[in-house]
Amino acid sequence: SQTIHQWPATLVQPVGSPLSLECTVEGTSNPNLYWYRQAAGRGLQLLFYSVGIGQISSEVPQNLSASRPQDRQFILSSKKLLLSDSGFYLCAWTRDSPNTEAFFGQGTRLTVV
Amino acid sequence: GENVEQHPSTLSVQEGDSAVIKCTYSDSASNYFPWYKQELGKRPQLIIDIRSNVGEKKDQRIAVTLNKTAKHFSLHITETQPEDSAVYFCAASYGNNNDMRFGAGTRLTVKP
């Protein structure tokens, strides 16, 4: 069966510090991978998605970046965090086929102080 | 790109009543419309989905309807229970890349 791992679960970082969140998927190959951000009491904002190694599509201009160094690994990074980067970050994957369910990681609650 | 709007943002009902959440989408190419439920502090999980070749789908107390002409779809929950309290998200996607866009979410509260 397929599983998705996302870590860390919680993170408190000072303004200006770097960020690295990691997500890995097991039990499938060539998944589509996604990073979403959920601000408090708000919806899921698509940040990045990837259809293959090294292929990243960015949806929102920001100081975040994403990388996919391996087929089942997706990393969200920042060089310098802003207060506005606080939120709940969710990694997700779907099969590389139309009209299929998205499976979410447990999420990372990031607080920038 | 696709834009999904969801209403209402909050919904409070009495236990046993029905709840309806509505979404509209902008891209007529979208052909897959899932609904996710997110309990407090947890990850969103799929509860029901509908594809563009059908107009309605039902699974016990939940149902989804789709109107492709008007580009809107709705979630219906009947005989609501306190455990239905959660945030519900609609989404729309199309194509092989599953570029899935979510609505802003509806916080449903079912009062016992």
mmCIF file of C-alpha atoms in Angstrom:
data_model
loop_
_atom_site.group_PDB
_atom_site.id
_atom_site.type_symbol
_atom_site.label_atom_id
_atom_site.label_comp_id
_atom_site.label_asym_id
_atom_site.label_seq_id
_atom_site.Cartn_x
_atom_site.Cartn_y
_atom_site.Cartn_z
ATOM 1 C CA SER A 1 0.000 0.000 0.000
ATOM 2 C CA GLN A 2 1.030 3.579 -0.520
ATOM 3 C CA THR A 3 2.010 5.884 2.311
ATOM 4 C CA ILE A 4 3.127 9.469 2.542
ATOM 5 C CA HIS A 5 5.453 10.810 5.186
ATOM 6 C CA GLN A 6 5.902 14.465 5.997
ATOM 7 C CA TRP A 7 8.130 15.956 8.643
ATOM 8 C CA PRO A 8 8.522 17.641 10.954
ATOM 9 C CA ALA A 9 5.013 17.789 12.409
ATOM 10 C CA THR A 10 5.620 21.121 14.113
ATOM 11 C CA LEU A 11 8.282 23.743 13.692
ATOM 12 C CA VAL A 12 8.985 27.104 15.299
ATOM 13 C CA GLN A 13 11.486 29.207 13.415
ATOM 14 C CA PRO A 14 12.707 32.795 13.808
ATOM 15 C CA VAL A 15 12.193 35.359 11.085
ATOM 16 C CA GLY A 16 15.019 35.259 8.589
ATOM 17 C CA SER A 17 15.964 31.660 9.245
ATOM 18 C CA PRO A 18 15.959 28.986 6.516
ATOM 19 C CA LEU A 19 13.323 26.314 6.082
ATOM 20 C CA SER A 20 13.339 22.775 4.813
ATOM 21 C CA LEU A 21 10.276 20.539 4.913
ATOM 22 C CA GLU A 22 10.488 17.072 3.477
ATOM 23 C CA CYS A 23 7.891 14.754 2.051
ATOM 24 C CA THR A 24 8.343 11.207 0.794
ATOM 25 C CA VAL A 25 5.955 8.745 -0.753
ATOM 26 C CA GLU A 26 6.244 4.984 -0.576
ATOM 27 C CA GLY A 27 4.621 2.210 -2.522
ATOM 28 C CA THR A 28 4.139 3.979 -5.836
ATOM 29 C CA SER A 29 6.231 5.338 -8.669
ATOM 30 C CA ASN A 30 6.102 8.554 -10.659
ATOM 31 C CA PRO A 31 3.516 10.238 -8.447
ATOM 32 C CA ASN A 32 2.372 13.798 -8.906
ATOM 33 C CA LEU A 33 3.458 15.714 -5.825
ATOM 34 C CA TYR A 34 2.040 18.879 -4.289
ATOM 35 C CA TRP A 35 2.727 21.416 -1.568
ATOM 36 C CA TYR A 36 -0.265 23.268 -0.140
ATOM 37 C CA ARG A 37 -0.409 25.927 2.558
ATOM 38 C CA GLN A 38 -3.369 26.388 4.830
ATOM 39 C CA ALA A 39 -3.427 29.657 6.769
ATOM 40 C CA ALA A 40 -5.429 29.671 9.989
ATOM 41 C CA GLY A 41 -9.116 29.276 9.228
ATOM 42 C CA ARG A 42 -8.565 29.401 5.502
ATOM 43 C CA GLY A 43 -8.479 27.128 2.505
ATOM 44 C CA LEU A 44 -5.795 25.115 0.803
ATOM 45 C CA GLN A 45 -3.532 27.236 -1.346
ATOM 46 C CA LEU A 46 -1.540 25.360 -3.958
ATOM 47 C CA LEU A 47 2.110 26.402 -3.750
ATOM 48 C CA PHE A 48 3.959 23.960 -5.993
ATOM 49 C CA TYR A 49 3.308 20.808 -7.924
ATOM 50 C CA SER A 50 5.586 18.394 -9.673
ATOM 51 C CA VAL A 51 4.931 15.767 -12.316
ATOM 52 C CA GLY A 52 8.450 14.360 -12.326
ATOM 53 C CA ILE A 53 12.013 14.645 -11.061
ATOM 54 C CA GLY A 54 13.273 18.179 -11.440
ATOM 55 C CA GLN A 55 9.922 19.412 -12.780
ATOM 56 C CA ILE A 56 8.391 22.058 -10.542
ATOM 57 C CA SER A 57 5.462 24.339 -11.255
ATOM 58 C CA SER A 58 5.012 27.342 -9.015
ATOM 59 C CA GLU A 59 1.598 28.807 -8.438
ATOM 60 C CA VAL A 60 2.243 31.748 -6.166
ATOM 61 C CA PRO A 61 5.212 34.135 -6.252
ATOM 62 C CA GLN A 62 6.825 34.038 -2.836
ATOM 63 C CA ASN A 63 10.040 33.432 -0.997
ATOM 64 C CA LEU A 64 9.482 29.675 -0.992
ATOM 65 C CA SER A 65 10.920 27.154 -3.407
ATOM 66 C CA ALA A 66 10.447 23.459 -4.035
ATOM 67 C CA SER A 67 12.659 20.708 -5.324
ATOM 68 C CA ARG A 68 12.192 17.098 -6.342
ATOM 69 C CA PRO A 69 15.584 15.436 -6.220
ATOM 70 C CA GLN A 70 14.154 11.916 -6.372
ATOM 71 C CA ASP A 71 10.989 10.410 -7.797
ATOM 72 C CA ARG A 72 9.238 10.133 -4.459
ATOM 73 C CA GLN A 73 10.782 13.024 -2.557
ATOM 74 C CA PHE A 74 9.492 16.567 -2.492
ATOM 75 C CA ILE A 75 11.139 19.342 -0.498
ATOM 76 C CA LEU A 76 9.836 22.782 0.398
ATOM 77 C CA SER A 77 12.472 25.374 1.226
ATOM 78 C CA SER A 78 13.038 28.970 2.055
ATOM 79 C CA LYS A 79 16.255 30.920 2.477
ATOM 80 C CA LYS A 80 14.722 33.516 4.803
ATOM 81 C CA LEU A 81 11.385 33.021 6.497
ATOM 82 C CA LEU A 82 8.852 35.802 6.901
ATOM 83 C CA LEU A 83 6.173 36.105 9.583
ATOM 84 C CA SER A 84 3.585 35.613 6.841
ATOM 85 C CA ASP A 85 5.008 32.167 6.102
ATOM 86 C CA SER A 86 3.376 30.810 9.242
ATOM 87 C CA GLY A 87 0.731 28.223 8.513
ATOM 88 C CA PHE A 88 -0.093 24.584 8.086
ATOM 89 C CA TYR A 89 1.823 23.019 5.196
ATOM 90 C CA LEU A 90 0.505 19.912 3.560
ATOM 91 C CA CYS A 91 2.238 17.643 1.114
ATOM 92 C CA ALA A 92 0.059 15.498 -1.140
ATOM 93 C CA TRP A 93 0.385 12.998 -3.932
ATOM 94 C CA THR A 94 -1.791 11.643 -6.713
ATOM 95 C CA ARG A 95 -1.265 8.916 -9.232
ATOM 96 C CA ASP A 96 -0.045 9.984 -12.635
ATOM 97 C CA SER A 97 -3.446 9.461 -14.215
ATOM 98 C CA PRO A 98 -6.594 11.540 -14.584
ATOM 99 C CA ASN A 99 -9.255 11.976 -11.972
ATOM 100 C CA THR A 100 -7.684 10.327 -8.983
ATOM 101 C CA GLU A 101 -7.774 11.005 -5.287
ATOM 102 C CA ALA A 102 -5.168 13.159 -3.557
ATOM 103 C CA PHE A 103 -3.557 11.687 -0.458
ATOM 104 C CA PHE A 104 -2.242 14.112 2.114
ATOM 105 C CA GLY A 105 0.606 13.947 4.554
ATOM 106 C CA GLN A 106 0.048 14.683 8.212
ATOM 107 C CA GLY A 107 1.026 18.310 7.733
ATOM 108 C CA THR A 108 3.615 20.603 9.293
ATOM 109 C CA ARG A 109 2.513 23.439 11.508
ATOM 110 C CA LEU A 110 5.058 26.189 10.987
ATOM 111 C CA THR A 111 5.188 29.173 13.308
ATOM 112 C CA VAL A 112 7.550 31.957 12.397
ATOM 113 C CA VAL A 113 8.383 34.151 15.380
ATOM 114 C CA GLY B 1 -5.958 28.621 -14.391
ATOM 115 C CA GLU B 2 -8.822 27.061 -12.512
ATOM 116 C CA ASN B 3 -10.554 29.067 -9.799
ATOM 117 C CA VAL B 4 -12.836 27.348 -7.314
ATOM 118 C CA GLU B 5 -15.202 29.293 -5.084
ATOM 119 C CA GLN B 6 -16.970 27.725 -2.137
ATOM 120 C CA HIS B 7 -19.921 28.875 -0.034
ATOM 121 C CA PRO B 8 -20.730 29.278 2.753
ATOM 122 C CA SER B 9 -17.525 29.702 4.709
ATOM 123 C CA THR B 10 -19.270 28.613 7.908
ATOM 124 C CA LEU B 11 -22.406 26.578 8.419
ATOM 125 C CA SER B 12 -24.143 25.623 11.631
ATOM 126 C CA VAL B 13 -26.992 23.121 11.727
ATOM 127 C CA GLN B 14 -28.902 21.165 14.322
ATOM 128 C CA GLU B 15 -28.264 17.468 14.591
ATOM 129 C CA GLY B 16 -30.544 15.637 12.181
ATOM 130 C CA ASP B 17 -30.890 18.548 9.776
ATOM 131 C CA SER B 18 -29.368 18.616 6.293
ATOM 132 C CA ALA B 19 -26.349 20.621 5.238
ATOM 133 C CA VAL B 20 -25.558 21.870 1.743
ATOM 134 C CA ILE B 21 -22.250 23.288 0.569
ATOM 135 C CA LYS B 22 -21.883 24.790 -2.891
ATOM 136 C CA CYS B 23 -18.909 25.301 -5.181
ATOM 137 C CA THR B 24 -18.383 26.904 -8.557
ATOM 138 C CA TYR B 25 -15.457 26.493 -10.900
ATOM 139 C CA SER B 26 -14.181 28.542 -13.793
ATOM 140 C CA ASP B 27 -12.481 26.119 -16.187
ATOM 141 C CA SER B 28 -14.934 24.190 -18.334
ATOM 142 C CA ALA B 29 -12.213 21.595 -18.950
ATOM 143 C CA SER B 30 -12.339 20.452 -15.324
ATOM 144 C CA ASN B 31 -13.749 16.955 -15.141
ATOM 145 C CA TYR B 32 -13.085 15.666 -11.644
ATOM 146 C CA PHE B 33 -14.671 17.096 -8.512
ATOM 147 C CA PRO B 34 -13.710 15.591 -5.145
ATOM 148 C CA TRP B 35 -14.810 16.613 -1.676
ATOM 149 C CA TYR B 36 -12.509 16.380 1.325
ATOM 150 C CA LYS B 37 -13.219 16.445 5.031
ATOM 151 C CA GLN B 38 -10.647 17.827 7.432
ATOM 152 C CA GLU B 39 -11.124 17.279 11.113
ATOM 153 C CA LEU B 40 -9.381 19.621 13.511
ATOM 154 C CA GLY B 41 -5.609 19.260 13.324
ATOM 155 C CA LYS B 42 -5.757 16.399 10.861
ATOM 156 C CA ARG B 43 -5.120 15.896 7.181
ATOM 157 C CA PRO B 44 -7.902 16.282 4.599
ATOM 158 C CA GLN B 45 -9.423 12.990 3.503
ATOM 159 C CA LEU B 46 -11.590 12.203 0.526
ATOM 160 C CA ILE B 47 -15.230 11.562 1.350
ATOM 161 C CA ILE B 48 -16.820 11.502 -2.085
ATOM 162 C CA ASP B 49 -15.997 12.471 -5.647
ATOM 163 C CA ILE B 50 -17.812 12.876 -8.937
ATOM 164 C CA ARG B 51 -16.650 12.806 -12.511
ATOM 165 C CA SER B 52 -18.031 14.916 -15.283
ATOM 166 C CA ASN B 53 -19.873 12.083 -16.972
ATOM 167 C CA VAL B 54 -22.450 11.849 -14.168
ATOM 168 C CA GLY B 55 -24.750 14.378 -12.573
ATOM 169 C CA GLU B 56 -25.202 12.894 -9.129
ATOM 170 C CA LYS B 57 -23.544 10.415 -6.810
ATOM 171 C CA LYS B 58 -24.661 9.184 -3.423
ATOM 172 C CA ASP B 59 -22.950 7.351 -0.587
ATOM 173 C CA GLN B 60 -25.160 6.761 2.432
ATOM 174 C CA ARG B 61 -25.819 10.157 4.014
ATOM 175 C CA ILE B 62 -23.704 12.170 1.605
ATOM 176 C CA ALA B 63 -24.389 13.046 -1.999
ATOM 177 C CA VAL B 64 -22.823 15.273 -4.593
ATOM 178 C CA THR B 65 -24.503 16.894 -7.575
ATOM 179 C CA LEU B 66 -22.810 18.391 -10.615
ATOM 180 C CA ASN B 67 -24.138 20.877 -13.140
ATOM 181 C CA LYS B 68 -21.535 21.165 -15.881
ATOM 182 C CA THR B 69 -23.470 23.757 -17.835
ATOM 183 C CA ALA B 70 -23.576 26.116 -14.882
ATOM 184 C CA LYS B 71 -20.150 24.960 -13.634
ATOM 185 C CA HIS B 72 -21.229 24.290 -10.111
ATOM 186 C CA PHE B 73 -21.378 21.294 -7.818
ATOM 187 C CA SER B 74 -22.739 20.757 -4.340
ATOM 188 C CA LEU B 75 -22.282 18.494 -1.325
ATOM 189 C CA HIS B 76 -25.378 17.365 0.526
ATOM 190 C CA ILE B 77 -25.234 15.787 3.969
ATOM 191 C CA THR B 78 -28.483 14.451 5.368
ATOM 192 C CA GLU B 79 -29.319 13.482 8.950
ATOM 193 C CA THR B 80 -26.257 15.316 10.210
ATOM 194 C CA GLN B 81 -24.453 14.067 13.300
ATOM 195 C CA PRO B 82 -21.991 15.824 15.631
ATOM 196 C CA GLU B 83 -19.137 13.801 14.122
ATOM 197 C CA ASP B 84 -19.868 15.473 10.781
ATOM 198 C CA SER B 85 -18.451 18.674 12.285
ATOM 199 C CA ALA B 86 -15.309 19.509 10.319
ATOM 200 C CA VAL B 87 -14.009 21.684 7.509
ATOM 201 C CA TYR B 88 -15.119 20.531 4.083
ATOM 202 C CA PHE B 89 -13.237 21.381 0.894
ATOM 203 C CA CYS B 90 -14.367 21.054 -2.669
ATOM 204 C CA ALA B 91 -11.845 20.757 -5.476
ATOM 205 C CA ALA B 92 -11.671 20.636 -9.250
ATOM 206 C CA SER B 93 -9.071 19.214 -11.560
ATOM 207 C CA TYR B 94 -8.550 18.181 -15.150
ATOM 208 C CA GLY B 95 -6.052 16.495 -17.375
ATOM 209 C CA ASN B 96 -3.387 13.980 -16.603
ATOM 210 C CA ASN B 97 -1.499 16.166 -14.217
ATOM 211 C CA ASN B 98 -4.220 16.307 -11.642
ATOM 212 C CA ASP B 99 -3.624 20.004 -11.099
ATOM 213 C CA MET B 100 -6.108 20.100 -8.273
ATOM 214 C CA ARG B 101 -7.477 23.425 -7.001
ATOM 215 C CA PHE B 102 -9.386 23.688 -3.772
ATOM 216 C CA GLY B 103 -12.143 25.911 -2.546
ATOM 217 C CA ALA B 104 -11.615 27.994 0.582
ATOM 218 C CA GLY B 105 -13.409 25.493 2.782
ATOM 219 C CA THR B 106 -16.609 25.398 4.822
ATOM 220 C CA ARG B 107 -16.531 24.960 8.559
ATOM 221 C CA LEU B 108 -19.553 22.832 9.412
ATOM 222 C CA THR B 109 -20.760 22.680 13.000
ATOM 223 C CA VAL B 110 -23.469 20.202 13.937
ATOM 224 C CA LYS B 111 -25.080 21.090 17.244
ATOM 225 C CA PRO B 112 -26.374 18.197 19.327
#
